[in-house]
Structure formats: structure tokens, C-alpha cells
XYZ file of C-alpha atoms in Angstrom:
651
model
C 35.984 17.549 12.384
C 32.978 15.992 10.644
C 31.688 14.680 13.960
C 32.178 18.096 15.548
C 30.242 19.763 12.728
C 27.419 17.244 13.058
C 27.302 17.725 16.836
C 27.114 21.504 16.477
C 24.334 21.173 13.894
C 22.175 18.121 14.691
C 20.521 18.125 11.248
C 23.821 17.862 9.343
C 24.918 14.458 8.015
C 28.289 13.263 9.317
C 29.241 11.756 5.922
C 27.937 11.739 2.348
C 27.724 8.684 0.082
C 27.595 9.541 -3.633
C 26.847 6.808 -6.186
C 27.917 7.394 -9.809
C 25.825 5.574 -12.434
C 25.273 5.748 -16.164
C 25.720 3.884 -19.431
C 28.955 2.142 -20.413
C 31.648 4.482 -21.699
C 30.115 7.711 -20.399
C 33.191 8.539 -18.289
C 32.129 7.510 -14.764
C 35.460 6.088 -13.579
C 37.586 8.778 -15.264
C 35.463 11.427 -13.571
C 36.086 9.889 -10.125
C 39.854 9.354 -10.569
C 40.397 12.853 -11.935
C 38.411 14.404 -9.086
C 40.498 12.554 -6.467
C 43.982 12.741 -8.020
C 43.659 15.841 -10.203
C 45.196 13.721 -12.975
C 43.515 12.175 -16.002
C 44.136 8.398 -15.904
C 45.871 6.721 -18.822
C 44.354 3.346 -17.914
C 41.561 2.509 -15.538
C 39.839 -0.643 -14.189
C 36.224 -1.326 -15.281
C 34.883 -0.467 -11.809
C 36.725 1.434 -9.089
C 36.589 0.383 -5.447
C 34.797 2.798 -3.040
C 36.807 6.025 -2.941
C 36.907 8.458 -0.026
C 37.697 12.120 -0.595
C 39.699 13.966 2.097
C 37.538 15.564 4.816
C 38.841 19.031 3.979
C 38.323 18.706 0.216
C 35.298 21.027 0.397
C 34.498 23.859 2.859
C 31.808 21.907 4.752
C 34.515 19.425 5.868
C 32.102 16.501 5.648
C 33.741 13.320 4.268
C 32.538 12.012 0.918
C 32.608 8.389 -0.223
C 32.200 7.913 -3.982
C 30.828 4.606 -5.276
C 31.562 3.622 -8.879
C 29.112 1.219 -10.553
C 29.251 -1.381 -13.292
C 27.440 -0.972 -16.602
C 27.096 -4.722 -17.183
C 23.565 -6.100 -17.340
C 24.460 -8.964 -15.008
C 25.481 -6.427 -12.317
C 22.141 -4.583 -12.364
C 21.070 -6.009 -8.980
C 24.274 -4.842 -7.302
C 23.924 -1.383 -8.880
C 20.333 -1.172 -7.606
C 21.489 -1.978 -4.056
C 24.146 0.751 -4.217
C 21.617 3.277 -5.517
C 19.278 2.505 -2.617
C 22.077 3.297 -0.139
C 23.017 6.590 -1.804
C 22.727 10.052 -0.255
C 23.038 11.525 -3.752
C 23.225 10.061 -7.258
C 25.437 11.346 -10.077
C 24.026 10.234 -13.464
C 26.483 10.526 -16.349
C 26.052 10.818 -20.088
C 28.634 11.420 -22.801
C 28.443 14.808 -24.523
C 29.574 13.215 -27.793
C 26.892 10.482 -27.686
C 23.355 11.955 -27.644
C 21.806 8.508 -27.181
C 23.314 8.318 -23.670
C 21.507 11.567 -22.787
C 18.210 10.096 -24.051
C 18.794 7.053 -21.839
C 18.614 9.259 -18.741
C 14.893 9.951 -19.275
C 14.027 6.562 -20.813
C 15.882 4.325 -18.353
C 17.977 5.776 -15.523
C 15.604 8.336 -14.025
C 12.545 6.019 -14.237
C 14.728 3.264 -12.701
C 15.506 5.494 -9.702
C 11.794 6.103 -9.210
C 10.999 2.403 -9.476
C 13.664 1.672 -6.843
C 12.150 4.469 -4.686
C 15.502 6.251 -4.510
C 14.424 9.634 -3.150
C 17.705 11.534 -3.047
C 19.081 14.488 -5.032
C 20.223 13.669 -8.563
C 23.085 15.485 -10.300
C 23.124 15.036 -14.096
C 26.664 15.268 -15.479
C 27.629 15.513 -19.129
C 31.150 14.057 -19.389
C 33.656 14.267 -22.294
C 32.746 17.882 -23.034
C 35.997 18.159 -25.040
C 34.707 15.563 -27.553
C 31.422 17.270 -28.383
C 30.926 18.071 -32.078
C 31.493 21.821 -32.471
C 28.733 21.929 -35.108
C 26.166 20.723 -32.528
C 26.590 23.397 -29.886
C 23.365 23.565 -27.848
C 23.051 25.247 -24.444
C 22.813 22.963 -21.428
C 19.622 24.759 -20.379
C 17.954 23.948 -23.709
C 18.935 20.295 -23.454
C 18.047 19.740 -19.813
C 15.013 21.975 -19.260
C 12.429 19.434 -20.576
C 14.024 16.596 -18.554
C 14.134 18.691 -15.366
C 10.459 19.598 -15.818
C 9.609 15.894 -15.939
C 11.986 14.752 -13.201
C 11.932 17.226 -10.303
C 14.442 15.146 -8.347
C 17.229 16.547 -10.544
C 19.000 19.107 -8.393
C 21.694 20.370 -10.785
C 23.037 19.756 -14.283
C 26.664 20.323 -15.216
C 29.000 19.506 -18.109
C 32.658 18.639 -17.585
C 35.801 17.196 -19.116
C 38.133 14.941 -17.150
C 40.708 15.100 -19.948
C 40.753 18.929 -20.007
C 40.105 19.270 -16.220
C 36.985 21.347 -16.801
C 34.548 21.581 -13.843
C 35.564 18.244 -12.283
C 35.697 19.295 -8.577
C 32.375 21.112 -9.047
C 30.557 17.845 -9.824
C 31.019 16.342 -6.361
C 30.769 19.736 -4.666
C 27.268 20.138 -6.109
C 26.413 16.553 -5.143
C 27.573 17.120 -1.548
C 25.827 20.480 -1.424
C 22.580 18.887 -2.645
C 22.729 16.536 0.356
C 23.835 19.025 3.005
C 21.923 22.038 1.644
C 19.098 20.716 -0.578
C 16.973 23.145 -2.568
C 13.813 21.006 -2.621
C 12.606 21.503 0.971
C 13.199 25.270 0.842
C 12.287 26.619 -2.542
C 9.709 26.028 -5.273
C 11.621 26.438 -8.534
C 8.459 26.750 -10.599
C 6.862 29.589 -8.622
C 10.227 30.970 -7.441
C 8.958 31.241 -3.857
C 9.849 29.806 -0.465
C 7.948 26.624 0.307
C 5.246 26.838 3.022
C 7.075 24.679 5.553
C 10.215 26.791 5.129
C 8.194 29.999 5.639
C 6.643 28.573 8.824
C 10.029 27.566 10.243
C 11.576 30.950 9.463
C 8.574 32.695 11.027
C 9.130 30.732 14.247
C 12.831 31.642 14.221
C 11.955 35.307 13.647
C 9.559 35.290 16.626
C 12.153 33.587 18.844
C 14.695 36.279 17.928
C 12.240 39.158 18.364
C 12.985 39.371 22.080
C 10.910 42.496 22.771
C 7.941 41.126 20.765
C 7.485 44.324 18.765
C 7.197 42.597 15.393
C 10.615 43.654 14.096
C 14.270 42.727 14.604
C 16.174 45.723 15.955
C 19.876 46.176 15.187
C 20.757 44.528 18.515
C 18.415 41.574 17.850
C 19.793 41.188 14.319
C 23.308 41.133 15.709
C 22.411 38.537 18.330
C 20.811 36.393 15.608
C 23.964 36.704 13.484
C 26.233 35.652 16.356
C 24.017 32.666 17.244
C 23.915 31.364 13.674
C 27.308 32.333 12.262
C 29.487 32.988 15.337
C 30.367 36.486 14.136
C 28.757 39.891 14.761
C 27.546 42.224 12.046
C 29.305 45.544 11.677
C 27.011 48.605 11.854
C 27.710 49.300 8.174
C 26.664 45.738 7.283
C 23.352 46.118 9.126
C 22.726 49.371 7.233
C 23.557 47.600 3.974
C 21.168 44.702 4.670
C 18.325 47.074 5.506
C 19.015 49.143 2.415
C 18.759 46.112 0.128
C 15.452 45.117 1.737
C 14.028 48.655 1.639
C 14.868 49.001 -2.046
C 13.152 45.727 -2.947
C 10.249 46.010 -0.473
C 9.375 49.682 0.008
C 5.811 48.599 0.909
C 2.706 50.637 0.542
C 0.942 48.962 3.469
C 1.816 48.156 7.055
C 2.278 44.419 6.457
C 4.311 44.461 3.234
C 7.178 46.694 4.338
C 10.543 44.958 4.680
C 11.869 47.505 7.181
C 10.008 49.808 9.554
C 11.050 52.267 12.243
C 11.680 49.406 14.690
C 13.821 47.272 12.381
C 13.627 44.333 9.952
C 10.081 42.944 9.653
C 9.082 39.326 9.115
C 8.378 40.171 5.466
C 11.917 41.520 5.114
C 13.399 38.521 6.952
C 11.661 36.085 4.578
C 12.705 38.159 1.567
C 16.367 37.964 2.578
C 16.249 34.179 2.715
C 14.508 33.961 -0.659
C 17.267 36.197 -2.016
C 20.007 33.979 -0.553
C 18.437 30.910 -2.159
C 17.953 32.586 -5.541
C 21.666 33.488 -5.511
C 22.628 29.876 -4.719
C 23.542 30.554 -1.088
C 21.350 27.808 0.312
C 23.926 27.065 3.006
C 23.019 30.404 4.648
C 19.369 29.468 5.159
C 20.260 25.878 6.111
C 22.748 27.121 8.713
C 20.007 29.246 10.282
C 17.502 26.380 10.259
C 19.952 23.908 11.761
C 21.077 26.280 14.491
C 17.450 26.309 15.591
C 17.216 22.511 15.528
C 15.614 21.755 12.144
C 16.411 18.709 10.007
C 16.206 18.251 6.229
C 12.430 17.791 6.434
C 12.260 21.194 8.150
C 10.972 19.662 11.349
C 12.671 19.726 14.715
C 15.270 16.962 15.074
C 14.368 13.909 17.141
C 16.948 14.909 19.757
C 14.831 17.941 20.692
C 11.571 15.998 21.091
C 11.256 13.970 24.310
C 9.917 10.429 24.129
C 7.673 9.028 26.840
C 7.808 5.385 27.883
C 4.396 4.352 29.174
C 3.324 0.990 30.514
C 0.412 -0.334 28.408
C -2.113 0.676 31.100
C -0.623 4.124 31.715
C -1.642 7.242 29.824
C -0.174 10.682 29.182
C -1.727 14.011 30.165
C -0.601 17.608 29.928
C 0.570 19.099 33.211
C -1.275 22.057 34.745
C 1.603 24.319 33.659
C 1.240 23.270 30.012
C -2.555 23.632 30.162
C -2.184 27.139 31.593
C 0.212 28.033 28.774
C -2.371 26.844 26.228
C -5.114 28.881 27.937
C -2.930 31.978 27.569
C -2.262 31.149 23.915
C -6.008 30.805 23.327
C -6.715 34.191 24.917
C -3.899 35.800 22.911
C -5.213 34.571 19.556
C -8.937 34.863 20.334
C -8.539 38.528 19.493
C -12.147 39.591 20.127
C -12.421 37.532 23.341
C -15.686 35.839 22.285
C -14.609 32.298 23.299
C -14.673 31.336 19.636
C -11.317 30.601 18.031
C -12.068 30.929 14.328
C -10.323 28.695 11.743
C -8.070 31.575 10.651
C -7.084 32.256 14.265
C -6.341 28.562 14.823
C -4.208 28.518 11.693
C -2.361 31.546 13.044
C -1.528 29.636 16.240
C -0.005 26.789 14.201
C 1.606 29.062 11.604
C 5.009 28.350 13.173
C 4.513 24.551 13.031
C 5.297 22.559 9.850
C 1.523 22.247 9.380
C -1.590 22.307 11.511
C -1.651 18.964 13.371
C -5.459 18.841 13.468
C -6.129 18.824 9.729
C -6.165 15.012 9.489
C -7.866 12.194 11.451
C -8.053 11.360 14.282
C -7.958 15.055 15.303
C -9.958 16.587 12.466
C -13.538 17.262 13.641
C -12.919 15.449 16.951
C -13.963 18.434 19.096
C -17.173 20.427 19.291
C -17.425 23.369 16.881
C -19.128 26.654 17.628
C -21.889 28.067 15.430
C -19.135 29.991 13.596
C -17.113 26.781 12.988
C -14.611 27.787 15.644
C -13.385 26.222 18.882
C -14.292 27.222 22.414
C -11.480 27.172 24.962
C -12.756 23.803 26.254
C -12.774 22.349 22.734
C -9.275 23.736 22.091
C -7.916 22.162 25.279
C -9.792 18.935 24.495
C -7.980 18.593 21.162
C -4.662 18.996 22.984
C -5.747 16.389 25.547
C -6.573 13.949 22.738
C -3.230 14.505 20.999
C -1.356 14.053 24.289
C -3.265 10.838 25.018
C -2.603 9.319 21.581
C 0.852 10.730 20.823
C 2.487 12.625 23.702
C 5.727 13.269 21.791
C 3.828 14.892 18.940
C 1.851 17.005 21.397
C 5.059 18.290 23.003
C 6.618 18.867 19.582
C 3.710 21.114 18.628
C 3.863 22.874 21.978
C 7.471 23.768 21.151
C 6.483 24.953 17.667
C 3.911 27.385 19.069
C 6.391 28.905 21.504
C 6.365 26.818 24.705
C 9.707 27.574 26.355
C 9.445 25.418 29.488
C 11.114 22.051 29.966
C 9.452 19.834 27.294
C 9.721 16.732 29.466
C 7.821 18.527 32.254
C 4.881 19.384 29.965
C 3.504 15.840 30.198
C 2.781 13.616 33.180
C 2.333 9.860 33.057
C -0.631 8.613 35.044
C -0.659 5.818 37.571
C -1.138 2.340 36.111
C -4.771 1.231 35.911
C -4.048 -1.932 37.901
C -2.935 0.257 40.803
C -6.016 2.427 40.344
C -8.190 -0.659 40.793
C -6.331 -1.646 43.965
C -6.689 1.861 45.371
C -10.317 1.916 44.172
C -9.999 5.363 42.626
C -8.411 7.143 39.683
C -6.630 10.484 39.710
C -6.781 10.920 35.939
C -8.028 14.079 34.294
C -8.539 12.449 30.875
C -10.594 9.263 30.483
C -10.478 7.028 27.414
C -13.785 5.318 26.605
C -14.143 2.589 23.948
C -17.587 2.615 22.291
C -18.754 -0.771 20.962
C -22.010 -1.772 19.342
C -23.563 -3.574 16.382
C -24.421 -1.858 13.119
C -27.390 0.543 13.314
C -27.290 0.506 17.119
C -26.937 4.289 17.419
C -23.322 4.451 18.618
C -22.358 7.091 16.018
C -25.359 9.194 17.034
C -24.226 8.929 20.670
C -20.676 10.011 19.767
C -21.968 12.842 17.584
C -24.265 14.130 20.321
C -21.272 14.318 22.658
C -19.684 17.047 20.529
C -22.881 18.831 19.527
C -23.342 17.434 16.036
C -26.966 17.348 14.837
C -28.874 14.063 14.601
C -29.417 12.632 11.102
C -32.023 9.985 10.226
C -29.979 8.800 7.235
C -27.867 5.800 8.239
C -24.154 5.837 7.355
C -22.240 2.718 8.453
C -19.131 3.182 10.579
C -16.167 1.765 8.646
C -13.245 3.421 10.419
C -12.448 4.198 14.023
C -13.172 7.777 14.998
C -12.697 9.957 18.057
C -14.713 12.587 19.878
C -13.380 14.579 22.829
C -14.977 17.100 25.158
C -14.940 18.406 28.711
C -17.498 16.879 31.106
C -18.693 18.938 34.089
C -19.017 16.990 37.330
C -20.604 18.052 40.657
C -18.529 20.471 42.719
C -17.197 22.366 39.697
C -14.841 19.509 38.747
C -13.998 19.158 35.049
C -12.752 15.996 33.366
C -11.962 15.352 29.722
C -13.650 12.372 28.090
C -12.347 10.776 24.888
C -14.800 8.538 23.010
C -13.258 6.062 20.584
C -15.902 4.568 18.322
C -14.967 1.074 17.155
C -16.818 -0.410 14.146
C -18.427 -3.797 14.736
C -16.250 -5.298 11.997
C -13.130 -4.000 13.744
C -13.692 -5.663 17.123
C -12.158 -9.016 16.205
C -9.018 -7.355 14.860
C -8.786 -5.123 17.943
C -8.948 -8.084 20.322
C -6.150 -9.929 18.500
C -3.764 -7.681 20.406
C -3.242 -8.836 23.991
C -2.843 -5.242 25.184
C -5.717 -3.746 23.180
C -7.794 -2.984 26.300
C -4.841 -1.621 28.304
C -5.462 2.023 27.272
C -9.206 1.735 27.939
C -10.598 3.350 31.106
C -14.172 2.281 30.441
C -16.081 0.482 27.688
C -19.619 1.345 26.571
C -21.854 -1.071 24.656
C -24.639 0.535 22.635
C -27.671 -1.295 21.265
C -30.942 -0.358 19.559
C -33.557 -0.793 22.315
C -36.268 -1.504 19.727
C -34.374 -4.384 18.100
C -33.853 -7.687 19.916
C -31.124 -8.813 17.507
C -29.198 -5.602 18.249
C -29.442 -6.372 21.985
C -28.259 -9.930 21.421
C -25.240 -8.814 19.381
C -24.344 -6.094 21.928
C -24.316 -8.676 24.733
C -22.124 -10.959 22.594
C -19.673 -8.072 22.137
C -19.810 -7.404 25.883
C -18.918 -11.031 26.640
C -16.107 -11.001 24.025
C -14.552 -7.821 25.424
C -15.030 -8.815 29.072
C -13.551 -12.248 28.369
C -10.542 -10.678 26.678
C -10.047 -8.469 29.726
C -10.213 -11.468 32.060
C -7.744 -13.438 29.914
C -5.191 -10.622 29.664
C -5.578 -9.017 33.079
C -6.843 -5.745 31.573
C -10.422 -5.841 32.867
C -12.324 -2.575 32.384
C -15.537 -1.125 33.820
C -18.419 -1.490 31.377
C -21.742 0.270 30.858
C -24.622 -0.648 28.557
C -26.502 2.099 26.686
C -30.021 1.463 25.382
C -30.216 3.830 22.399
C -33.317 4.942 20.452
C -35.433 5.167 23.604
C -37.963 7.191 21.575
C -38.987 3.899 19.875
C -40.948 1.032 21.454
C -38.751 -1.501 23.211
C -38.668 -5.062 21.946
C -40.718 -7.627 23.971
C -39.076 -8.852 27.161
C -36.466 -6.040 26.925
C -36.583 -5.187 30.627
C -36.414 -8.814 31.753
C -33.549 -9.599 29.349
C -31.481 -6.560 30.290
C -32.058 -7.088 34.010
C -30.976 -10.727 33.766
C -27.753 -9.925 31.865
C -26.881 -6.980 34.134
C -27.354 -9.059 37.272
C -25.548 -12.104 35.859
C -22.511 -10.030 34.874
C -22.546 -7.727 37.882
C -22.926 -4.379 36.116
C -25.473 -1.555 36.042
C -28.756 -1.833 34.163
C -28.724 -0.274 30.659
C -28.915 3.533 30.475
C -31.788 4.599 28.164
C -31.069 7.525 25.812
C -32.543 9.104 22.703
C -30.043 10.988 20.542
C -32.863 11.950 18.177
C -34.811 13.652 20.968
C -31.671 15.117 22.527
C -32.186 13.126 25.730
C -28.798 11.718 26.737
C -29.809 11.025 30.351
C -26.499 12.376 31.737
C -24.801 9.412 30.080
C -21.427 11.141 29.652
C -21.277 12.192 33.288
C -22.176 8.614 34.248
C -19.408 7.274 32.004
C -16.820 9.515 33.700
C -18.131 8.641 37.183
C -17.827 4.925 36.425
C -14.302 5.438 35.055
C -13.335 7.263 38.251
C -14.123 4.055 40.195
C -12.151 1.457 38.216
C -12.867 -1.372 40.670
C -16.630 -1.227 40.065
C -18.818 -2.116 37.045
C -16.373 -4.789 35.855
C -18.407 -7.535 34.160
C -17.822 -11.170 35.014
C -18.283 -13.815 32.308
C -19.266 -17.431 32.946
C -15.726 -18.526 32.083
C -14.250 -15.895 34.376
C -16.557 -16.924 37.214
C -15.589 -20.591 36.793
C -11.920 -19.660 36.765
C -12.328 -17.695 40.018
C -14.171 -20.582 41.681
C -11.431 -22.965 40.605
C -8.721 -20.620 41.935
C -10.598 -20.278 45.240
C -10.851 -24.078 45.488
C -7.113 -24.440 44.843
C -6.313 -21.734 47.406
C -8.502 -23.470 50.024
C -6.767 -26.773 49.338
C -3.395 -25.137 49.707
C -4.531 -23.495 52.917
C -5.742 -26.865 54.248
C -2.425 -28.457 53.313
C -0.459 -25.628 54.922
C -2.555 -25.793 58.131
C -2.196 -29.589 58.249
C 1.535 -29.282 57.727
C 1.739 -26.710 60.500
C -0.155 -29.034 62.897
C 2.147 -31.913 61.989
C 5.226 -29.795 62.607
C 3.905 -28.638 65.994
C 3.056 -32.247 66.902
C 6.499 -33.428 65.893
C 8.125 -30.711 67.983
C 5.993 -31.658 71.028
C 6.885 -35.309 70.603
C 10.594 -34.459 70.503
C 10.297 -32.419 73.734
C 8.422 -35.296 75.383
C 10.984 -37.849 74.233
C 13.880 -35.697 75.460
C 12.306 -35.347 78.921
C 11.626 -39.102 79.172
C 15.220 -39.897 78.281
C 16.580 -37.421 80.849
C 14.329 -38.819 83.629
C 15.359 -42.317 82.730
């Protein structure tokens, strides 16, 4: 039954492991035995073996294993290991010994934090029957300060194994805290639904609003009820639900009414779930979330998100169908149709995702912003292209969150391997990944910034972390390609090249140097040789271009001769002069894409690589000579045998 329940609701655990800990003599073992046998034990061993409760002990029919623990100092390591494996922890104190209650906040709860045990905690006061009647203090008074300090405490309860007071409730609350935790859903301090819960419920509401009129009609409410709880609502029940919402949310404005003429609004839907949680009916909201595929982190379960297995030199791109869906989404949310998706409109698109995926690096500020800090449709699609390139599963997950209803696996296509592209001498990719190398102060950040329309700044800020920039590049004939620039700090090159497959995702590498500084040129060529050599050693050679930045300054002496010599020696194009300060990029981004489209060209050859090729050619010639000589010998031997046979027959 437990397996069946877990299969029906992917986010539900198939079993619950509860560890009981606390000071010596606080009633741990008696609590466990009484819960299992419904009998107070007359004698009991110091530590019980693991105890399993019957599957049908509680309504959720999920089996519970209870782990008793020792209070001996020498067993502390074993207790710590058990706590780390727990789904929930029951901490006990004795109601007749106040010092054991103090030990919860001075030892046990800090110990759980030190062990990084991040599971619900149930605090249980045992031996309630032995409490001094003259020291009657409410549980709320006692526990409120501790719960304020330790938010991981889910519930507090007092019980008596001897008098059979609230014993089954202890492990019911512990199981419930695992299967239906409060923390992810509700903020106890503000008494409101947590943002991620609101976003998930909003997505569910939209999915159930089949006619897209902003309200759940009686028929839609009924369908929702059947999907989540396998039972229809009676007409009188629907009337009752609406009445409760209308009384609490009469609403003076259009957006704060819980019910309108079309049915239950999103505001009313969220209110109902807050009401369920306030009344302790968390299982209602969790049932809804799990029916729609959410786990305890209120994210879609892994089973619903496809994974994509790419070879190191393959990449992932959105299919034309997925891109078209995103274009339609953009048009829908760009309400004034000005090709400028404002931050609030972008947030609205992702308001049904756990959070906006572009608020953190590498996506934050990776695309060009409009004058109003918004995104054009090209910038919007570029961000999606970047996310698909770097993390295709996450891209598809967010597509699902914003309403994509097609086959998730068909939203992404895997490109042909780059090695095959080189053999075929062309690439059919729509998204190209360019690594940008260069020494400090070479102008590589200015180049990357100019790509996405950021202004030029004279003040130098060293690049310490990798960063990305992505934009659409227009090619002749109305063709559009997406280019991703990955800026790699000079100090990060050595670490990058430690990985054998580090160049596998690279379509083209660009090496930037300061054309007025000879030392910058020298270091850029050293980086070029390092990267090219790594490509030759690993089989992941990439086309390379050199960019001569700061063309508005005077070139260093012998610059033309030096650059011509290196370009000719390595078999690549001469450096492309640009000036980010003057806004003269010399079509460098179009030239980068064009070079990437021809992966068999512009591949530099190092001295070591050239020597290796000459050696291999020499070996191949020797083998050919040997094979030809062997063939001649075999033919000669065959002729001799024919001659000998004829001579013998004539004789």
C-alpha cells in the first residue's frame, strides 16, 4: 500500500524513519513501547532495537520505523549517525525535571544544527503525570521562546506513557511533519503562505482554469476536486466553499475579490489554502501540490523533468516549436507591444516558477537591456538559448512552469557532434559558444560588454570570475544565429585546461590583446598556443580568431610584422582590429559566427602539433611502403608457384 501511495503521489516518501533522542531517564523507550503495544512496560531494556509500526497505524498508510537511542556519552557517535539518517527527530524531556527541558536549547537543538540535521523536530514532554501540580505552566509559555530561536521545531506536545495520554499523537505528528511539513508552505511569523507555495498554487490555478477567464467555474472546481481527491463536490458544498470565501474576502476592488460572477478567483483559491493550513489541514494543500507533481521543496519532481545525455562536443538547443511558444509568451506579456519586456512583466512570466531563473549568474545581466531596463524579444530568446546551452533540463523545467504543454523531451534538440561538423566542413547549429581569452587589461571585458550594448568605461575592473553575454547576430540573407560569449579570466585558464574535455563545448575561441602593448600581445599568443596545444592533445581542436583591441591607440613597434608572422605560422586569420571605446567593432561578432560555421577552418597549428603530424605522416608512408613491398612479394611468390607447377607438369 505504501508503494502504491508513493507511486500515485511521486513527492510522497514511501517510509518514514523517526529517531527518538534526549537525556537519560526522560522516557524515550517507554514512549516507544507504549505507542506500539498500547501497554506501559513494567521493565524495559536500556535501548530498544529498531521498531516498525504497522503500515495502517495512521491514515496515510506509510510505514514508520522508530529508532531508540542511547544516552551514554560513549555512544554519542552512534547517536549522531542515527540522527543524520532521520526523516524526523523526536526530542524528549521529562516534565518533572526542568533541567532536561533546558538541555534541549543548550545541547540537543544546537547539536542537531552542528550535525546539519535539517529535518522536522518534534519536542515531547514525557511523564506528564509526574509534574508538580504547584508548577503548572502552559506548554505555549514554556516552548514559545525556544521555538522562536529554533525554527526547525515543528510541534510541541506533552504526554504520559503511564496514563496513556497523547502517546499515538506523538508519532502521528512526527510522520505528518515529514509527509506534510509546514515549513515549505507557511510562514508562522507573518501567518502567510510562503512565496514558493503561492507561485505553485498560482500555476495549478491557471492549469485548472480551462477557459482562461481568470476564475474557476463550478465545473472547473469539480474537475479539480476529482483530480486531487478522487471525489466530486456536491452542489451544496461548492456553494458553501464560495460562501466562506465571500464572507472573508468581499473585496472592494477587482483583484481582491475571492469570488466573482465567473467563479472562484486566484485570490480566493490562495485564501482557501491558507485557511486549510491555519486549521492544521496541511495534508489538503500537500495532496493538491503532489497531484500536480511537486515535491517537498515545492519544485517539480525529478521524474517530470527530462534529462539530456550529450556527448562532450554536442550541445543543446531549443526546437523551433519551443522557440515559437516563447515568442507567443513574449507577445502575451509585452502588454503594450513595444518590444520591451519590463522587469515586472518578466517577473509575471515566471510568477508560476519557484523563482525567476535569471536572477543569479550566469543569467543575470547576460542579455542586452533596453533603455527602460527591459528585454527585447531577441534578448528574451537569447536568455533561453543560454539556459538551454548550459543546463537543458533546467530550461525545460522552466518551460513547464510557465505553461508549456508539449512533450518536454521534444522541446530540446541535441546538435551533431563537432567532430562530425569538421568532417562535413559545416555546422548546422543555431547557437554558437565562443570562449574569450586574453591577458589582464587587454580589453576582453569591453568587447563582451559592447556585444550586449553596455557603455564603455575607462575605469579598469579586473575580471575575477567567468561571465556570459548572449545576443542574436544578423547574418547576410536574413539569417539569425545566437552567439554566447564566455569570458574566461587570465588566472582561470590553467584551471580550465586541467579538464581534458574543457574545450569540447567550445565552437570558437577568441584571443584579445591590447594592440598598444607588446607584452599584452606576447601573453595573448602564449594563451593561444596553450589552448591550441590542449586542443591538439585532446582531439578537441577549435577555430580561433585574434582580436586587436584598443585600435584607437598607437600600435606597439613591429605590431604588423609580429601579428603577420604568428598568423601565418599558425595558419589562422590576421588579427581583427577593434575599438570598443570608439564603438568600432569591425563586424567582429559576425566574423566570429562565420568562422564558427566553418569548423574545419581557422584551426591553429602549434609547433608540437606540426611535428606530431609530420611524424605520423612519416609512419604512414613507412607502413605504406611496407604494405606495397609485402604485396609485391606475395605476387612474386604466387607467380613463382605457378611457374614451378607448370615446369613440374611438363617434366
